[in-house]
mmCIF file of C-alpha atoms in Angstrom:
data_model
loop_
_atom_site.group_PDB
_atom_site.id
_atom_site.type_symbol
_atom_site.label_atom_id
_atom_site.label_comp_id
_atom_site.label_asym_id
_atom_site.label_seq_id
_atom_site.Cartn_x
_atom_site.Cartn_y
_atom_site.Cartn_z
ATOM 1 C CA ASP A 1 28.911 -122.505 88.287
ATOM 2 C CA THR A 2 26.575 -119.747 90.075
ATOM 3 C CA GLU A 3 23.642 -120.189 87.483
ATOM 4 C CA VAL A 4 20.256 -119.801 88.365
ATOM 5 C CA THR A 5 17.794 -120.240 85.127
ATOM 6 C CA GLN A 6 14.291 -118.889 84.658
ATOM 7 C CA THR A 7 11.737 -119.238 81.891
ATOM 8 C CA PRO A 8 10.060 -117.352 80.536
ATOM 9 C CA LYS A 9 12.266 -114.505 79.930
ATOM 10 C CA HIS A 10 8.319 -112.389 79.457
ATOM 11 C CA LEU A 11 5.981 -113.255 79.713
ATOM 12 C CA VAL A 12 2.341 -110.610 78.560
ATOM 13 C CA MET A 13 -0.649 -112.031 80.514
ATOM 14 C CA GLY A 14 -4.279 -110.855 81.019
ATOM 15 C CA MET A 15 -5.933 -110.095 84.681
ATOM 16 C CA THR A 16 -7.982 -113.569 83.600
ATOM 17 C CA ASN A 17 -4.969 -115.368 82.672
ATOM 18 C CA LYS A 18 -3.138 -118.287 84.933
ATOM 19 C CA LYS A 19 0.382 -118.620 83.867
ATOM 20 C CA SER A 20 3.576 -120.005 85.508
ATOM 21 C CA LEU A 21 7.291 -118.985 86.592
ATOM 22 C CA LYS A 22 9.638 -121.069 86.564
ATOM 23 C CA CYS A 23 13.278 -121.766 88.154
ATOM 24 C CA GLU A 24 15.908 -124.278 88.259
ATOM 25 C CA GLN A 25 19.304 -124.539 89.820
ATOM 26 C CA HIS A 26 21.796 -127.357 90.579
ATOM 27 C CA MET A 27 23.772 -126.087 92.846
ATOM 28 C CA GLY A 28 22.717 -128.409 95.447
ATOM 29 C CA HIS A 29 21.416 -124.800 96.975
ATOM 30 C CA ARG A 30 18.714 -125.585 100.137
ATOM 31 C CA ALA A 31 17.370 -122.398 100.248
ATOM 32 C CA MET A 32 15.331 -120.920 97.324
ATOM 33 C CA TYR A 33 14.025 -117.412 96.820
ATOM 34 C CA TRP A 34 11.170 -114.946 94.917
ATOM 35 C CA TYR A 35 11.758 -111.421 94.212
ATOM 36 C CA LYS A 36 9.597 -108.756 92.966
ATOM 37 C CA GLN A 37 11.481 -105.785 91.272
ATOM 38 C CA LYS A 38 9.920 -102.398 89.848
ATOM 39 C CA ALA A 39 11.544 -100.153 87.468
ATOM 40 C CA LYS A 40 14.512 -98.193 89.632
ATOM 41 C CA LYS A 41 13.926 -99.893 92.913
ATOM 42 C CA PRO A 42 15.510 -102.944 95.146
ATOM 43 C CA PRO A 43 14.572 -106.215 94.549
ATOM 44 C CA GLU A 44 11.285 -106.525 97.211
ATOM 45 C CA LEU A 45 10.959 -109.797 99.077
ATOM 46 C CA MET A 46 8.224 -112.250 98.228
ATOM 47 C CA PHE A 47 8.631 -115.520 99.861
ATOM 48 C CA VAL A 48 11.623 -118.009 100.890
ATOM 49 C CA TYR A 49 11.682 -121.964 100.620
ATOM 50 C CA SER A 50 14.270 -123.923 103.061
ATOM 51 C CA TYR A 51 14.526 -127.545 102.762
ATOM 52 C CA GLU A 52 11.942 -127.534 100.294
ATOM 53 C CA LYS A 53 9.482 -125.481 102.927
ATOM 54 C CA LEU A 54 7.951 -122.380 102.894
ATOM 55 C CA SER A 55 9.399 -120.384 105.477
ATOM 56 C CA ILE A 56 9.032 -116.546 104.948
ATOM 57 C CA ASN A 57 5.731 -115.139 102.952
ATOM 58 C CA GLU A 58 5.935 -111.534 102.900
ATOM 59 C CA SER A 59 1.952 -110.911 103.266
ATOM 60 C CA VAL A 60 2.229 -111.531 99.547
ATOM 61 C CA PRO A 61 -1.928 -111.542 97.919
ATOM 62 C CA SER A 62 -2.927 -115.043 96.845
ATOM 63 C CA ARG A 63 -3.077 -114.476 93.471
ATOM 64 C CA PHE A 64 0.332 -115.692 93.654
ATOM 65 C CA SER A 65 0.877 -118.675 95.007
ATOM 66 C CA PRO A 66 4.567 -120.547 95.392
ATOM 67 C CA GLU A 67 5.359 -124.038 94.478
ATOM 68 C CA CYS A 68 8.896 -126.112 95.714
ATOM 69 C CA PRO A 69 8.623 -129.291 93.934
ATOM 70 C CA ASN A 70 11.994 -130.257 94.728
ATOM 71 C CA SER A 71 15.262 -128.840 95.766
ATOM 72 C CA SER A 72 16.254 -127.633 92.550
ATOM 73 C CA LEU A 73 13.316 -126.180 91.207
ATOM 74 C CA LEU A 74 10.841 -123.166 92.423
ATOM 75 C CA ASN A 75 7.297 -122.305 90.371
ATOM 76 C CA LEU A 76 5.676 -119.247 90.952
ATOM 77 C CA HIS A 77 1.558 -119.729 89.712
ATOM 78 C CA LEU A 78 -0.021 -116.348 88.804
ATOM 79 C CA HIS A 79 -4.119 -115.693 88.562
ATOM 80 C CA ALA A 80 -5.942 -112.963 88.249
ATOM 81 C CA LEU A 81 -3.133 -110.733 88.451
ATOM 82 C CA GLN A 82 -3.913 -106.710 88.277
ATOM 83 C CA PRO A 83 -1.516 -104.187 86.196
ATOM 84 C CA GLU A 84 0.593 -103.127 89.176
ATOM 85 C CA ASP A 85 1.841 -106.598 89.151
ATOM 86 C CA SER A 86 3.557 -105.572 85.900
ATOM 87 C CA ALA A 87 6.984 -105.943 87.434
ATOM 88 C CA LEU A 88 10.567 -107.974 86.739
ATOM 89 C CA TYR A 89 10.231 -111.581 88.691
ATOM 90 C CA LEU A 90 13.613 -112.588 89.637
ATOM 91 C CA CYS A 91 14.694 -116.213 91.380
ATOM 92 C CA ALA A 92 17.338 -116.373 94.142
ATOM 93 C CA SER A 93 19.296 -119.248 95.741
ATOM 94 C CA SER A 94 21.515 -119.753 98.185
ATOM 95 C CA GLN A 95 23.855 -122.869 100.318
ATOM 96 C CA ASP A 96 21.967 -122.280 103.032
ATOM 97 C CA ARG A 97 19.094 -119.573 104.630
ATOM 98 C CA ALA A 98 20.239 -119.073 107.497
ATOM 99 C CA GLY A 99 23.931 -117.782 106.521
ATOM 100 C CA SER A 100 25.800 -119.349 108.851
ATOM 101 C CA SER A 101 28.504 -120.012 106.292
ATOM 102 C CA GLY A 102 29.109 -116.646 105.433
ATOM 103 C CA VAL A 103 29.942 -115.940 101.677
ATOM 104 C CA THR A 104 28.873 -119.398 100.411
ATOM 105 C CA ASP A 105 25.264 -118.684 101.738
ATOM 106 C CA THR A 106 25.250 -115.503 99.134
ATOM 107 C CA GLN A 107 22.405 -115.676 97.415
ATOM 108 C CA TYR A 108 22.657 -115.781 93.417
ATOM 109 C CA PHE A 109 20.198 -114.464 91.232
ATOM 110 C CA GLY A 110 18.604 -115.747 88.459
ATOM 111 C CA PRO A 111 17.878 -113.187 85.237
ATOM 112 C CA GLY A 112 14.245 -112.614 85.927
ATOM 113 C CA THR A 113 11.177 -113.014 84.072
ATOM 114 C CA ARG A 114 9.887 -109.622 82.833
ATOM 115 C CA LEU A 115 5.948 -109.900 83.773
ATOM 116 C CA THR A 116 3.413 -107.640 81.881
ATOM 117 C CA VAL A 117 -0.219 -107.903 82.728
ATOM 118 C CA LEU A 118 -2.774 -105.799 80.268
ATOM 119 C CA GLY B 1 13.461 -101.681 111.396
ATOM 120 C CA GLN B 2 15.897 -101.790 108.930
ATOM 121 C CA ASN B 3 17.201 -99.098 107.240
ATOM 122 C CA ILE B 4 19.988 -99.144 104.286
ATOM 123 C CA ASP B 5 21.412 -95.622 102.888
ATOM 124 C CA GLN B 6 22.609 -95.323 100.204
ATOM 125 C CA PRO B 7 23.230 -91.921 97.336
ATOM 126 C CA THR B 8 20.134 -92.548 94.940
ATOM 127 C CA GLU B 9 23.212 -91.054 92.216
ATOM 128 C CA MET B 10 26.737 -90.463 91.219
ATOM 129 C CA THR B 11 28.336 -90.019 87.921
ATOM 130 C CA ALA B 12 32.485 -90.241 87.262
ATOM 131 C CA THR B 13 34.962 -90.639 83.937
ATOM 132 C CA GLU B 14 36.405 -93.218 82.469
ATOM 133 C CA GLY B 15 39.417 -94.218 83.897
ATOM 134 C CA ALA B 16 38.475 -92.478 88.067
ATOM 135 C CA ILE B 17 38.358 -93.914 90.837
ATOM 136 C CA VAL B 18 34.471 -93.758 92.659
ATOM 137 C CA GLN B 19 33.606 -94.618 96.727
ATOM 138 C CA ILE B 20 29.240 -95.718 96.287
ATOM 139 C CA ASN B 21 28.792 -95.380 100.552
ATOM 140 C CA CYS B 22 26.373 -97.434 102.336
ATOM 141 C CA THR B 23 25.472 -96.804 105.989
ATOM 142 C CA TYR B 24 22.635 -99.129 107.973
ATOM 143 C CA GLN B 25 20.861 -99.202 110.872
ATOM 144 C CA THR B 26 19.876 -103.360 111.714
ATOM 145 C CA SER B 27 18.218 -104.779 114.418
ATOM 146 C CA GLY B 28 20.865 -107.634 113.170
ATOM 147 C CA PHE B 29 23.748 -108.493 111.237
ATOM 148 C CA ASN B 30 25.672 -110.857 109.536
ATOM 149 C CA GLY B 31 27.357 -109.727 106.430
ATOM 150 C CA LEU B 32 27.191 -106.807 104.101
ATOM 151 C CA PHE B 33 26.880 -107.472 100.054
ATOM 152 C CA TRP B 34 27.361 -105.728 97.155
ATOM 153 C CA TYR B 35 25.665 -106.079 93.515
ATOM 154 C CA GLN B 36 25.772 -105.238 90.389
ATOM 155 C CA GLN B 37 22.941 -104.844 88.775
ATOM 156 C CA HIS B 38 22.652 -103.413 84.825
ATOM 157 C CA ALA B 39 19.188 -101.908 83.340
ATOM 158 C CA GLY B 40 16.568 -104.720 82.676
ATOM 159 C CA GLU B 41 19.439 -107.672 84.445
ATOM 160 C CA ALA B 42 19.301 -109.445 87.892
ATOM 161 C CA PRO B 43 21.792 -108.148 90.428
ATOM 162 C CA THR B 44 24.806 -110.032 90.348
ATOM 163 C CA PHE B 45 27.295 -110.772 93.086
ATOM 164 C CA LEU B 46 30.253 -108.334 93.683
ATOM 165 C CA SER B 47 31.536 -108.577 97.428
ATOM 166 C CA TYR B 48 31.063 -109.896 100.986
ATOM 167 C CA ASN B 49 31.960 -108.109 104.134
ATOM 168 C CA VAL B 50 31.860 -109.331 107.767
ATOM 169 C CA LEU B 51 34.590 -108.778 109.323
ATOM 170 C CA ASP B 52 36.228 -104.982 109.718
ATOM 171 C CA GLY B 53 38.111 -103.789 106.935
ATOM 172 C CA LEU B 54 38.644 -104.010 103.026
ATOM 173 C CA GLU B 55 38.380 -106.975 100.473
ATOM 174 C CA GLU B 56 39.778 -106.032 97.411
ATOM 175 C CA LYS B 57 38.583 -108.080 93.925
ATOM 176 C CA GLY B 58 40.362 -107.092 91.214
ATOM 177 C CA ARG B 59 39.293 -103.371 89.986
ATOM 178 C CA PHE B 60 36.096 -103.539 93.087
ATOM 179 C CA SER B 61 37.116 -103.444 96.682
ATOM 180 C CA SER B 62 34.799 -103.418 99.442
ATOM 181 C CA PHE B 63 34.905 -101.821 102.830
ATOM 182 C CA LEU B 64 33.336 -102.593 105.633
ATOM 183 C CA SER B 65 32.596 -100.709 109.731
ATOM 184 C CA ARG B 66 30.379 -102.552 111.713
ATOM 185 C CA SER B 67 30.653 -99.925 114.867
ATOM 186 C CA LYS B 68 29.739 -97.296 112.543
ATOM 187 C CA GLY B 69 27.158 -99.473 110.239
ATOM 188 C CA TYR B 70 29.145 -98.453 107.457
ATOM 189 C CA SER B 71 30.279 -99.632 103.843
ATOM 190 C CA TYR B 72 31.925 -98.940 101.176
ATOM 191 C CA LEU B 73 32.125 -99.746 97.735
ATOM 192 C CA LEU B 74 35.329 -98.424 95.281
ATOM 193 C CA LEU B 75 35.529 -98.806 91.903
ATOM 194 C CA LYS B 76 39.148 -98.498 90.498
ATOM 195 C CA GLU B 77 39.673 -97.230 86.260
ATOM 196 C CA LEU B 78 36.472 -97.395 85.657
ATOM 197 C CA GLN B 79 34.903 -98.527 82.350
ATOM 198 C CA MET B 80 31.841 -97.787 80.222
ATOM 199 C CA LYS B 81 30.472 -101.031 81.329
ATOM 200 C CA ASP B 82 30.255 -100.148 84.815
ATOM 201 C CA SER B 83 27.363 -98.063 84.178
ATOM 202 C CA ALA B 84 25.252 -99.873 86.594
ATOM 203 C CA SER B 85 22.998 -99.731 89.277
ATOM 204 C CA TYR B 86 24.620 -100.932 92.741
ATOM 205 C CA LEU B 87 22.925 -102.330 96.041
ATOM 206 C CA CYS B 88 23.991 -103.047 99.246
ATOM 207 C CA ALA B 89 22.099 -105.262 101.398
ATOM 208 C CA VAL B 90 22.307 -106.283 104.743
ATOM 209 C CA ARG B 91 21.662 -109.865 105.474
ATOM 210 C CA GLY B 92 19.680 -110.678 108.829
ATOM 211 C CA ASP B 93 20.680 -113.111 111.444
ATOM 212 C CA ARG B 94 17.713 -113.978 113.416
ATOM 213 C CA GLY B 95 13.735 -114.850 114.341
ATOM 214 C CA SER B 96 11.883 -113.501 110.748
ATOM 215 C CA THR B 97 15.464 -111.725 109.425
ATOM 216 C CA LEU B 98 17.530 -114.604 109.494
ATOM 217 C CA GLY B 99 19.312 -114.952 105.775
ATOM 218 C CA ARG B 100 16.963 -112.512 104.508
ATOM 219 C CA LEU B 101 18.717 -109.230 102.810
ATOM 220 C CA TYR B 102 17.140 -106.333 103.236
ATOM 221 C CA PHE B 103 18.856 -103.774 100.543
ATOM 222 C CA GLY B 104 19.510 -99.954 99.664
ATOM 223 C CA ARG B 105 17.738 -98.417 97.231
ATOM 224 C CA GLY B 106 20.744 -98.401 95.002
ATOM 225 C CA THR B 107 22.886 -96.312 93.363
ATOM 226 C CA GLN B 108 23.012 -95.522 89.444
ATOM 227 C CA LEU B 109 26.628 -94.694 88.355
ATOM 228 C CA THR B 110 26.997 -93.575 85.196
ATOM 229 C CA VAL B 111 30.302 -93.314 83.400
ATOM 230 C CA TRP B 112 31.218 -90.880 81.205
ATOM 231 C CA PRO B 113 33.795 -91.257 78.517
#
């Protein structure tokens, strides 16, 4: 089973709203990732958690705030977003961040949340 | 810097064979991945290469030459459902690149009947 789930599937929010995106995996993976993807572009890495600790923050604006409550869950808290933040937000997980186990450390993606900021 | 290059678009006919090339220049290398992404959906894992040579998985095969910084994805017996974007990604192997995927821009494949 390589399933990563994300909720909600679609989200429309105003620039003053606060909302959260949720991601869950039950594969025992210890690395989890947030990506942002605009139309016809590849995914852009935002954050990486490894063993529930933030390992990488790709200079993402503070209006995006990640949280990893436990090894299975990853949240992305959104506040005061801009219309240009509208995109597909993808969560992914892998056995380990290091990739030392070869194909076992493949990143598996969730279905994404389609976010529209008005 | 990390540079992954692949063609933007390709077209082919149902039943045909298509080869999507990917060249890369990266500061480190710990495997190359191919993902398939249908419009509006998440990328799904297709194949992985870390050693030189060909990996075959049903209708899909992937090849890697590390010395040339080159990979290709070969799709045989094309079907309409193969119309999608194909993403080539190289995994970093050290420091701040450890475990990161560096993606090409994706190749949009259209399969015609």
